[in-house]
Amino acid sequence: MFGGEDDDEDVQFEDVIIPVPTVQTVYRDSDDEDDDEEDEENEEDIQFEDVDFGALQSVSESHGEPKKLTLNLSAHTDVTALTRKVTVRRKPITKEEKERRVSIHRTHLLCLILHSALRNRWCDDEDVHKSLRPLLTNKVINQLTPGAHLPQFGQTESLKTGLQQAGAIFRAKFQITERGLRRALWAEDPKHLIDYELPSNADSCMDRSDFRKAAKKMQGSRDVGAQLYSVAVRHRRSGVAKTKTARCDLIQHDHDRTSERGGAQKDSRIAISLDPLVTGSIWKPKSFEPPATDKENAMSYVIAFETDGTAKDVTRRYAKAYAAKTRRLRIETATERGDDWWRQALKLFGRRWPTDLDEIEDVELAAIEERESMPRNVADFKDHPVFALKRHLRRSEVLVSEAQPAGSVAAGSKAPLEMVYRRKDVRVARSRDKWHRLGREVKPLEVPVKFLPRRPNARPGDFVDDGYGGDERDAAGTPMFTDDQTEPYRAPPVIDGRVPKNKFGNIEVFVASMVPEGGVHIGDEFDTAARASHMLGIDYAPALTGFQFKGKHGTAVLNGVVVAREFEDAVRAVMDGLGDMEAQAEQSKRALRAIKTWKRFLMGLRIRERIWAGVDSAERAEEGKQLVEEAEGKGSTEDDGVAAGGGFMVDSGNEDGDEPVRDDAQALLEEAASDITEEYEMEDDGGGGGFLLD
């Protein structure tokens, strides 16, 4: 069926020689956005130590008789050294390290959300309800469930009084004996984690049974206490009637003060924030945020869970400065598309169809964010979504000419006032080259909005774009233009099947709109499209779709070709044919490998058959049975003198202590891997190959 082995292996294809395109490279400018962000982060990491100026105060002058003074210059040097502000620069993290930390933060955040969802299910446990039911008296329950005959003010006051009494009862009964969740900090050195151990008083409530025990004993961590109080308030009518809707707002942000607030909603319209263990506050959501000086506690995410398991982000309700401070600690600002990731994460816990109450709550949270006042601290204006200072603008950002100040702020009592502008008046400016990579070009005779300084490592005499369509040697800097100074880029059209090319023999297709009129871009990660175009003898140009940077050096990335539109069907047909030929060649290689494997297997069977030629069927069956038992682990482990190869008796060695005689069956099997023909015949050397002969 098949020819010779060598003929089957060598599948001949005709090689098509394609002109090798010139490798195009670029150099990344220092004004890239990534570099700017890293520079700003490095500046932000500068920390100043507090200096004790009391050590510098001189002793009050004495009006007595003069005394002998001793000058110690070394001590004077030590004291004056304290007067200088010591700048401690932390080692800046790399891009890879930042991505790794963001990935860990996301994983940690998802684990906390699942932890909260699990605790929310435990809050509906019937055994926990039975344990907490005797906690509240009938009087408190009646106050928590005011009758409809009372006016609105009376119902509110009754509910408020009932919550105060319930909090006082729970605070008196519950004992804090363990340590709850705390903020997870980054270790500056991996050696710091070698000897790390969990504290002895860590939270021991790990499963539902532990939660039930905590409800019976009324002791545990602050987290468990807040959850149990949420159960008591959520099911406050368990002895009378079931509530229509109950809600539990959980804070999961690695803290130890309070991990949730039980919130009761009247007709699911008002969220009441309760904290009986730490602050003892009612209806004061802003009091839950810990102080900024608390390193082990930070409120970054506040997730509210309903009794049906749905969840919503309500951080804006509890954060005092969400836009100025809290937002900078969240995943939305850590990456470019962090807000999309956060929405997708919470989508798993949201309702498929939002209700009217959900929309009302969304409007309420948006209004809270809009009512947030202007920051008072200069540092809070950095990356603020509403306000901006000129000092915090990136190198590629400018203010529009008609921007009007929205206020003023000073860095200190003696510092000059700085104008505060709206973030909507900030525009992103880019160079001509960057606009070209976005598929736009600067309009003629446009004046640059700003000039970026030259790169520090730029060589003297280099040409720099002067901003007016030409190059100027030793220019002052790179001109920058805003979006309204550009227009869509129009490449030269394809005429008579000829595709326009640059000096490198390529065509730049950074975006789809850069494909020339009359042409079509055929994407292909390999060179199949180029091979097909070359075989057809039509004009084509490799498509340059971007640059792959390594440091500041970028190498061109080619993806497919650009050909005339009338040749598109022909090129794609040839590409399909080449793909079928490659698939057929791969199938032939797999078939050849299968044939070789079967050939080796059959050759081994033929060799085994020749070895067993002088053995009767009964002995074969006995040997086969023994081999099966040994394979299954049932055979004898002792050495019974039977060799593994063929079942023949092999001498363990001669009387002189020589090495045992080698089993020729094993040797033949090893030689079967070599290139032997099907007409292989064993030679009778008279010795029987080391086997006992009759």
XYZ file of C-alpha atoms in Angstrom:
694
model
C 0.000 0.000 0.000
C 2.780 2.389 0.895
C 6.073 2.897 -0.842
C 9.529 2.834 0.674
C 10.053 4.406 4.070
C 12.327 7.144 2.808
C 9.887 8.045 0.047
C 7.008 8.270 2.503
C 8.855 10.578 4.848
C 10.031 13.073 2.251
C 6.975 15.020 1.133
C 8.244 17.527 -1.371
C 6.789 21.044 -1.620
C 7.814 23.784 -3.937
C 9.430 26.637 -2.003
C 8.120 30.078 -2.849
C 10.708 32.776 -2.241
C 9.108 35.934 -0.830
C 10.939 39.232 -0.650
C 11.916 39.830 2.963
C 10.462 43.175 4.160
C 12.764 45.672 5.785
C 12.450 45.583 9.586
C 11.038 48.881 10.748
C 11.920 50.129 14.220
C 11.058 53.189 16.255
C 12.184 54.666 19.546
C 9.718 55.459 22.288
C 9.714 59.064 23.393
C 10.032 60.031 27.035
C 6.622 61.686 26.926
C 4.735 58.396 26.741
C 1.807 58.104 29.094
C 3.195 55.031 30.797
C 6.431 56.805 31.601
C 4.516 59.778 32.919
C 2.479 57.642 35.268
C 5.571 55.927 36.613
C 7.318 59.247 37.142
C 4.351 60.639 39.005
C 4.076 57.545 41.140
C 7.738 57.847 42.033
C 7.218 61.457 43.065
C 4.216 60.454 45.132
C 6.209 57.792 46.970
C 8.489 60.405 48.545
C 7.934 60.436 52.290
C 9.122 63.005 54.810
C 10.057 62.192 58.343
C 8.923 64.373 61.212
C 11.816 66.186 62.861
C 11.887 67.035 66.568
C 12.791 70.707 66.479
C 12.783 70.802 70.269
C 16.306 69.413 70.188
C 17.381 72.553 68.384
C 16.132 75.015 70.916
C 18.974 76.736 72.628
C 19.210 77.040 76.333
C 17.864 80.316 77.618
C 20.519 82.923 78.048
C 21.861 83.277 81.534
C 22.474 86.762 82.920
C 24.920 85.520 85.508
C 28.671 85.727 85.389
C 30.315 84.389 82.230
C 31.208 80.694 82.093
C 33.657 78.685 80.044
C 32.117 77.199 76.870
C 33.195 73.949 75.233
C 32.535 73.475 71.542
C 31.866 69.913 70.293
C 31.809 70.084 66.519
C 30.813 66.436 66.030
C 27.790 66.807 68.293
C 26.898 70.040 66.536
C 26.973 68.199 63.206
C 24.639 65.492 64.514
C 22.139 68.059 65.764
C 22.123 70.115 62.589
C 21.621 66.975 60.553
C 18.224 66.581 62.186
C 17.102 69.920 60.833
C 17.121 68.639 57.286
C 14.132 66.839 55.994
C 15.097 63.271 55.263
C 13.547 61.965 52.062
C 12.971 58.234 52.092
C 12.567 56.971 48.567
C 10.983 53.599 48.215
C 12.202 51.454 45.379
C 9.815 52.015 42.452
C 7.970 48.903 41.348
C 8.263 47.650 37.790
C 5.415 47.318 35.340
C 5.363 43.549 35.795
C 5.259 43.896 39.586
C 2.397 46.374 39.325
C 0.412 43.995 37.124
C 1.070 41.176 39.570
C -0.163 43.265 42.493
C -3.287 44.267 40.597
C -3.985 40.598 39.860
C -3.535 39.705 43.535
C -5.805 42.606 44.539
C -8.526 41.350 42.217
C -8.261 37.812 43.554
C -8.342 39.072 47.137
C -11.368 41.232 46.392
C -13.286 38.330 44.842
C -12.490 36.157 47.841
C -13.844 38.837 50.192
C -17.051 39.135 48.162
C -17.571 35.367 48.250
C -16.798 35.397 51.970
C -19.496 38.045 52.492
C -21.987 36.143 50.333
C -21.373 33.016 52.416
C -21.827 34.906 55.705
C -24.999 36.434 54.282
C -26.376 32.914 53.776
C -25.405 31.969 57.321
C -27.462 34.903 58.573
C -30.582 33.083 57.323
C -29.820 29.916 59.296
C -32.801 28.798 61.358
C -30.687 27.609 64.319
C -29.053 31.029 64.543
C -32.500 32.645 64.575
C -33.618 30.411 67.442
C -30.514 31.287 69.443
C -31.001 35.043 68.980
C -34.790 35.107 69.301
C -34.859 35.439 73.141
C -32.345 38.307 72.949
C -34.923 41.023 72.277
C -37.885 41.594 74.567
C -41.437 41.990 73.323
C -41.280 45.688 74.130
C -38.270 46.170 71.863
C -39.876 44.110 69.117
C -43.032 46.235 69.319
C -40.936 49.384 69.010
C -39.107 47.911 66.016
C -42.448 47.182 64.360
C -44.526 50.340 64.863
C -48.157 50.115 63.946
C -49.652 51.728 60.900
C -51.980 53.831 63.088
C -49.030 56.010 64.155
C -48.060 59.034 62.067
C -44.864 58.997 60.011
C -42.926 60.888 62.675
C -44.165 58.538 65.390
C -43.180 55.448 63.417
C -39.707 56.858 62.826
C -39.204 57.705 66.498
C -40.472 54.289 67.577
C -38.099 52.543 65.198
C -35.182 54.699 66.302
C -35.872 53.996 69.996
C -36.179 50.270 69.312
C -32.868 50.215 67.478
C -31.129 52.042 70.306
C -32.451 49.610 72.891
C -31.634 46.597 70.705
C -28.081 47.868 70.250
C -27.654 48.401 73.992
C -28.906 44.894 74.758
C -26.650 43.310 72.149
C -23.625 45.323 73.290
C -24.158 44.154 76.873
C -24.603 40.496 75.924
C -21.925 40.001 73.259
C -18.269 39.581 74.292
C -15.404 40.336 71.901
C -12.838 37.577 72.440
C -11.138 37.258 69.039
C -9.554 39.382 66.372
C -11.365 39.851 63.092
C -10.218 40.767 59.608
C -7.509 43.360 59.215
C -6.001 45.187 56.310
C -3.540 43.145 54.238
C -0.307 45.091 53.716
C 2.472 44.423 51.234
C 5.747 43.041 52.554
C 8.732 45.122 51.498
C 10.971 42.053 51.625
C 9.976 38.381 51.087
C 12.068 37.515 54.150
C 9.461 39.213 56.307
C 6.967 36.444 55.473
C 9.200 33.512 56.374
C 8.362 33.525 60.082
C 4.827 34.891 59.692
C 2.172 33.169 61.798
C -1.477 33.861 62.369
C -2.213 35.555 65.694
C -3.357 33.287 68.476
C -6.628 35.205 68.826
C -7.557 35.048 65.139
C -11.194 34.601 64.189
C -12.095 30.909 64.632
C -15.523 31.092 62.968
C -14.794 29.157 59.792
C -17.976 27.232 59.028
C -21.691 27.261 59.756
C -21.356 25.185 62.939
C -18.903 27.710 64.409
C -21.334 30.491 63.523
C -24.105 28.666 65.377
C -21.873 28.211 68.431
C -21.010 31.906 68.398
C -24.734 32.727 68.355
C -25.335 30.504 71.396
C -22.336 31.710 73.396
C -22.649 35.341 72.224
C -18.915 35.767 71.844
C -16.399 36.049 69.026
C -14.770 38.709 66.897
C -16.226 42.099 66.037
C -16.992 40.802 62.560
C -19.053 37.928 63.934
C -20.747 40.265 66.404
C -21.790 42.654 63.655
C -23.142 39.744 61.611
C -25.117 38.341 64.521
C -26.558 41.766 65.282
C -27.582 41.994 61.640
C -29.440 38.692 62.075
C -31.198 39.964 65.181
C -32.337 43.171 63.480
C -33.046 41.613 60.088
C -35.430 39.076 61.625
C -36.762 41.348 64.329
C -40.332 40.223 63.538
C -39.526 36.516 63.549
C -41.774 36.010 66.603
C -44.661 37.956 65.115
C -44.508 37.982 61.344
C -41.936 37.943 58.590
C -40.636 41.213 57.261
C -41.321 42.182 53.672
C -37.698 43.015 52.923
C -34.547 43.142 54.963
C -31.100 44.249 54.008
C -27.573 43.829 55.284
C -24.800 46.242 54.297
C -21.436 44.503 54.579
C -18.104 46.250 54.541
C -15.394 43.935 53.287
C -12.161 45.874 53.235
C -9.750 44.004 55.535
C -10.646 45.714 58.772
C -11.259 44.835 62.401
C -13.672 47.473 63.605
C -16.924 46.425 62.007
C -17.365 44.267 58.973
C -21.041 44.895 58.434
C -23.942 47.053 59.395
C -27.333 45.539 59.805
C -29.705 47.814 57.985
C -33.477 47.647 58.170
C -35.425 49.236 55.362
C -38.970 50.355 55.712
C -40.599 49.223 52.502
C -37.026 48.849 51.164
C -36.734 52.614 50.699
C -34.391 53.724 53.489
C -31.117 52.092 54.503
C -30.427 52.474 58.207
C -26.782 52.128 59.232
C -26.261 50.487 62.620
C -23.078 49.836 64.617
C -23.671 48.696 68.222
C -20.147 47.434 69.041
C -17.696 50.169 67.972
C -19.276 53.573 67.497
C -22.758 52.829 68.807
C -24.194 55.038 66.069
C -27.550 54.897 64.297
C -28.338 56.576 61.002
C -24.809 57.967 60.706
C -23.215 56.237 57.714
C -20.240 58.614 57.574
C -19.144 57.554 61.064
C -18.203 54.069 59.896
C -15.130 55.165 57.949
C -11.980 54.615 60.045
C -9.429 57.432 60.418
C -6.661 57.723 57.866
C -4.048 57.129 60.572
C -5.308 53.591 61.195
C -2.919 51.446 59.128
C -4.752 48.211 59.875
C -8.123 49.467 58.785
C -9.212 51.116 55.533
C -12.615 51.360 53.910
C -12.248 50.851 50.171
C -15.312 48.789 49.257
C -18.745 48.671 50.889
C -20.982 45.937 49.488
C -24.655 45.678 50.473
C -26.238 42.180 50.444
C -29.960 41.485 50.282
C -31.653 38.451 51.805
C -32.003 36.951 48.311
C -28.216 37.004 47.806
C -28.008 40.020 45.492
C -25.319 42.628 46.155
C -24.607 46.256 45.274
C -21.691 48.634 45.728
C -22.755 51.392 48.147
C -19.329 52.778 49.037
C -20.373 56.316 48.137
C -22.923 56.283 50.946
C -20.331 55.640 53.663
C -17.133 57.298 52.357
C -16.548 60.884 53.445
C -14.402 61.771 50.416
C -15.130 59.119 47.806
C -13.850 61.001 44.761
C -10.828 62.560 46.497
C -9.502 59.685 48.607
C -11.438 56.404 48.540
C -11.600 56.128 44.758
C -7.819 56.153 44.508
C -7.642 52.954 46.603
C -9.980 50.965 44.374
C -9.522 48.805 41.304
C -11.162 51.412 39.044
C -8.078 53.629 39.145
C -5.474 50.839 39.300
C -5.852 49.817 35.651
C -7.157 51.397 32.479
C -10.353 49.311 32.350
C -10.693 48.623 36.050
C -14.243 50.008 36.205
C -15.385 47.513 33.558
C -13.848 44.642 35.498
C -15.556 45.749 38.710
C -18.948 45.927 36.993
C -18.473 42.447 35.583
C -17.503 41.095 39.013
C -20.631 42.521 40.672
C -22.805 41.462 37.751
C -22.741 37.898 39.119
C -24.476 39.118 42.289
C -26.894 41.546 40.667
C -30.461 41.180 39.486
C -31.103 40.396 35.878
C -33.774 43.093 35.721
C -33.307 46.032 38.136
C -36.352 47.102 40.063
C -37.648 50.622 40.555
C -36.125 50.668 44.038
C -32.714 49.832 42.559
C -32.966 52.759 40.172
C -34.001 55.063 43.010
C -30.976 53.938 45.026
C -28.662 54.486 42.035
C -29.940 58.045 41.705
C -29.391 58.571 45.432
C -25.787 57.327 45.279
C -25.062 59.462 42.221
C -26.458 62.511 44.024
C -24.202 61.816 47.012
C -21.168 61.751 44.746
C -22.212 64.985 43.015
C -22.706 66.764 46.346
C -19.156 66.010 47.446
C -17.391 69.278 48.066
C -14.107 70.460 46.632
C -11.075 68.946 48.366
C -9.204 71.106 50.843
C -5.912 69.287 50.523
C -3.785 69.912 47.440
C -2.773 66.252 47.204
C -6.425 65.211 46.866
C -6.741 67.062 43.565
C -4.434 64.598 41.849
C -6.473 62.363 39.484
C -9.680 63.849 40.879
C -12.594 63.067 38.521
C -14.162 66.546 38.828
C -11.424 69.079 39.684
C -7.833 69.566 38.561
C -4.815 71.750 39.308
C -2.234 72.859 36.799
C 0.539 71.331 38.872
C -1.085 67.879 38.572
C -1.593 67.927 34.819
C 0.354 65.258 32.976
C 2.924 66.143 30.387
C 0.411 65.301 27.688
C -2.507 67.266 29.199
C -3.443 70.900 28.673
C -6.288 73.212 29.605
C -8.582 74.589 26.953
C -8.169 78.261 26.219
C -11.648 79.142 27.501
C -11.267 77.257 30.814
C -12.600 79.219 33.793
C -11.420 78.663 37.396
C -13.931 76.887 39.641
C -12.199 77.933 42.854
C -8.842 78.333 44.517
C -6.737 76.460 47.030
C -3.442 77.038 48.828
C -0.848 74.452 49.844
C -0.353 76.251 53.163
C -1.107 79.407 55.048
C 1.808 81.248 53.404
C 1.645 79.557 49.997
C 0.097 81.404 47.054
C -3.363 80.543 45.865
C -3.714 78.116 42.982
C -6.640 78.124 40.593
C -8.847 75.021 40.519
C -10.293 74.002 37.140
C -12.893 71.522 36.028
C -11.642 68.166 34.792
C -13.895 68.510 31.756
C -11.729 71.437 30.599
C -8.616 69.235 30.438
C -7.620 67.897 27.014
C -5.070 65.265 26.010
C -2.406 66.531 23.626
C -0.281 64.237 21.453
C 2.507 64.600 18.949
C 2.068 64.183 15.214
C 3.460 60.663 15.331
C 1.079 59.544 18.067
C -1.906 61.048 16.315
C -0.804 59.224 13.169
C -0.810 55.918 15.074
C -4.389 56.683 16.085
C -5.413 57.197 12.476
C -5.466 61.011 12.541
C -3.255 63.760 11.187
C -2.736 67.369 12.230
C -4.508 69.977 10.137
C -2.314 72.356 8.135
C -1.049 75.516 9.827
C -2.189 74.442 13.294
C -0.288 76.043 16.191
C 0.899 73.571 18.854
C -0.760 73.981 22.229
C 2.549 73.221 23.985
C 6.065 71.952 23.409
C 7.502 69.059 25.343
C 11.175 69.332 26.296
C 13.663 67.275 24.363
C 14.555 63.851 25.658
C 17.524 63.941 28.040
C 19.239 61.180 26.058
C 18.624 62.768 22.666
C 21.753 63.095 20.590
C 22.779 66.569 19.421
C 21.821 67.255 15.851
C 18.821 64.908 15.777
C 15.849 66.000 13.717
C 12.739 66.890 15.702
C 9.292 67.552 14.288
C 8.837 71.322 14.344
C 5.037 71.100 14.285
C 4.600 72.732 10.883
C 5.011 69.799 8.532
C 8.807 69.693 8.454
C 11.801 68.802 10.584
C 14.060 71.205 12.372
C 17.484 70.266 13.615
C 17.991 70.861 17.332
C 14.406 72.031 17.838
C 13.328 73.239 21.263
C 11.006 70.267 21.842
C 8.181 68.108 20.531
C 5.036 70.028 19.528
C 1.737 68.753 20.909
C -1.745 69.049 19.423
C -5.240 68.365 20.745
C -7.978 66.335 19.101
C -9.789 69.346 17.658
C -6.607 70.214 15.738
C -6.603 66.913 13.866
C -8.624 65.201 11.172
C -8.953 61.570 10.002
C -5.953 60.312 8.054
C -6.510 59.521 4.390
C -3.925 57.246 2.787
C -3.107 57.531 -0.942
C -5.562 55.384 -2.938
C -4.794 52.152 -4.744
C -4.478 52.894 -8.452
C -4.268 50.199 -11.156
C -3.693 47.534 -8.518
C -0.597 49.279 -7.118
C -0.577 49.569 -3.327
C 1.208 52.649 -1.889
C 4.153 51.818 0.391
C 6.439 53.705 2.731
C 10.227 53.811 2.515
C 10.431 50.471 4.318
C 8.217 48.707 1.759
C 5.283 48.419 4.180
C 1.961 50.186 4.635
C 0.879 51.503 8.019
C -2.522 50.219 9.110
C -2.682 51.099 12.812
C -6.484 51.412 12.629
C -9.014 50.182 10.087
C -9.590 53.691 8.675
C -5.964 53.835 7.461
C -6.574 51.231 4.741
C -6.260 53.104 1.421
C -9.284 53.583 -0.787
C -9.593 50.752 -3.283
C -7.611 48.363 -1.076
C -8.416 45.754 1.514
C -6.498 44.491 4.525
C -6.244 40.707 4.749
C -5.176 39.905 8.275
C -2.844 36.964 8.802
C -0.477 36.330 11.694
C 1.675 34.120 9.475
C 3.010 34.795 5.982
C 0.257 32.856 4.185
C -1.302 35.989 2.712
C 2.090 37.222 1.478
C 2.822 33.805 -0.088
C -0.558 33.760 -1.803
C -0.099 37.283 -3.190
C 3.387 36.438 -4.425
C 2.172 33.266 -6.117
C -0.576 35.230 -7.879
C 1.937 37.825 -9.025
C -0.080 40.795 -7.776
C 1.207 43.870 -6.000
C 0.861 43.835 -2.218
C 2.281 45.550 0.850
C 2.851 43.989 4.294
C 0.532 45.645 6.822
C 2.276 47.356 9.751
C -0.261 47.219 12.580
C 1.876 48.329 15.538
C 5.167 48.154 17.376
C 6.333 45.770 20.051
C 8.403 47.730 22.557
C 11.195 46.378 24.677
C 12.301 49.290 26.775
C 12.423 52.298 24.458
C 13.201 50.267 21.323
C 10.199 49.178 19.260
C 10.108 46.574 16.486
C 7.463 46.632 13.780
C 4.644 44.065 13.983
C 3.394 42.893 10.576
C -0.041 41.323 10.295
C -1.268 40.320 6.856
C -1.083 42.298 3.631
C -2.959 45.042 1.819
C -3.966 44.282 -1.770
C -6.309 45.779 -4.308
C -9.945 45.012 -3.569
C -10.440 43.196 -6.894
C -7.809 40.617 -5.864
C -9.265 39.865 -2.434
C -11.239 36.754 -3.451
C -8.291 35.318 -5.372
C -5.890 35.821 -2.470
C -8.281 34.259 0.036
C -8.864 31.273 -2.299
C -5.127 30.645 -2.591
C -4.766 31.017 1.188
C -7.449 28.349 1.673
C -5.609 26.081 -0.770
C -2.316 26.568 1.036
C -4.035 25.834 4.306
C -5.478 22.592 2.888
C -2.042 21.573 1.600
C -0.470 22.203 4.990
C -3.232 20.226 6.698
C -2.734 17.365 4.218
C 1.028 17.400 4.786
C 0.481 17.283 8.557
C -1.943 14.383 8.108
C 0.649 12.536 6.019
C 3.263 13.027 8.728
C 0.904 11.660 11.368
C 0.123 8.663 9.152
C 3.831 7.955 8.674
C 4.426 8.124 12.406
C 1.521 5.724 12.971
C 2.887 3.305 10.376
C 6.313 3.343 11.998
C 4.776 2.667 15.396
C 2.714 -0.233 14.104
C 5.726 -1.574 12.211
C 7.804 -1.596 15.375
C 4.990 -3.257 17.303
C 4.477 -5.987 14.707
C 8.206 -6.595 14.443
C 8.338 -7.099 18.188
C 5.476 -9.598 17.949
C 7.307 -11.523 15.189
C 10.478 -11.646 17.252
C 8.517 -12.855 20.283
C 6.829 -15.520 18.163
C 10.173 -16.848 16.942
C 11.486 -16.949 20.495
C 8.466 -18.988 21.630
C 8.607 -21.316 18.627
C 9.903 -24.323 20.648
C 7.588 -23.902 23.641
C 4.284 -25.755 23.919
C 0.973 -24.024 24.462
C 0.586 -25.141 28.106
C 3.862 -23.539 29.123
C 2.935 -20.391 27.200
C -0.369 -20.172 29.040
C 1.304 -20.688 32.412
C 3.904 -18.012 31.692
C 1.266 -15.597 30.457
C -0.807 -16.141 33.575
C 2.196 -15.491 35.776
C 3.023 -12.279 33.919
C -0.538 -11.064 34.370
C -0.437 -11.780 38.102
C 2.858 -9.946 38.460
C 1.461 -6.971 36.573
C -1.519 -6.847 38.927
C 0.707 -7.128 42.001
C -0.482 -10.656 42.906
C 2.568 -12.581 41.853
C 5.390 -13.677 44.091
C 8.023 -11.054 44.880
C 10.726 -13.586 45.554
C 13.295 -14.419 42.914
C 12.211 -17.777 41.548
C 14.923 -17.910 38.947
C 12.618 -17.013 36.081
C 13.852 -14.121 33.973
C 11.460 -11.431 32.796
C 12.392 -11.812 29.161
C 10.589 -14.732 27.588
C 10.166 -16.897 30.678
C 13.307 -18.998 30.096
C 15.686 -20.128 32.789
C 18.756 -17.899 32.869
C 21.918 -18.641 34.775
C 22.545 -16.102 37.507
C 26.258 -16.344 36.843
C 29.099 -18.792 36.440
C 31.074 -20.274 39.212
C 33.771 -17.620 38.898
C 31.301 -14.867 39.811
C 30.969 -13.401 36.307
C 28.105 -11.179 35.311
C 24.799 -12.890 34.549
C 24.191 -13.938 30.968
C 22.192 -11.304 29.081
C 18.748 -12.239 27.887
C 18.877 -12.183 24.075
C 15.112 -11.660 23.896
C 15.505 -8.263 25.494
C 18.391 -7.493 23.169
C 16.293 -8.385 20.136
C 13.471 -6.167 21.358
C 15.900 -3.270 21.752
C 17.248 -3.862 18.258
C 13.686 -3.866 16.922
C 13.726 -0.069 17.238
C 16.361 0.097 14.520
C 15.628 0.126 10.820
C 15.183 -3.582 10.032
C 13.303 -5.056 7.120
C 10.351 -7.353 7.201
C 12.527 -10.201 5.807
C 14.612 -10.284 8.968
C 15.817 -13.828 9.769
C 17.501 -14.880 12.976
C 20.877 -16.562 12.545
C 21.459 -19.806 14.349
C 24.790 -19.369 16.062
C 24.626 -22.787 17.668
C 24.510 -21.378 21.148
C 20.766 -20.891 21.268
C 21.161 -17.237 22.208
C 21.748 -18.144 25.845
C 18.603 -20.300 26.088
C 18.507 -23.939 27.162
C 18.196 -26.170 24.101
C 16.864 -29.676 23.950
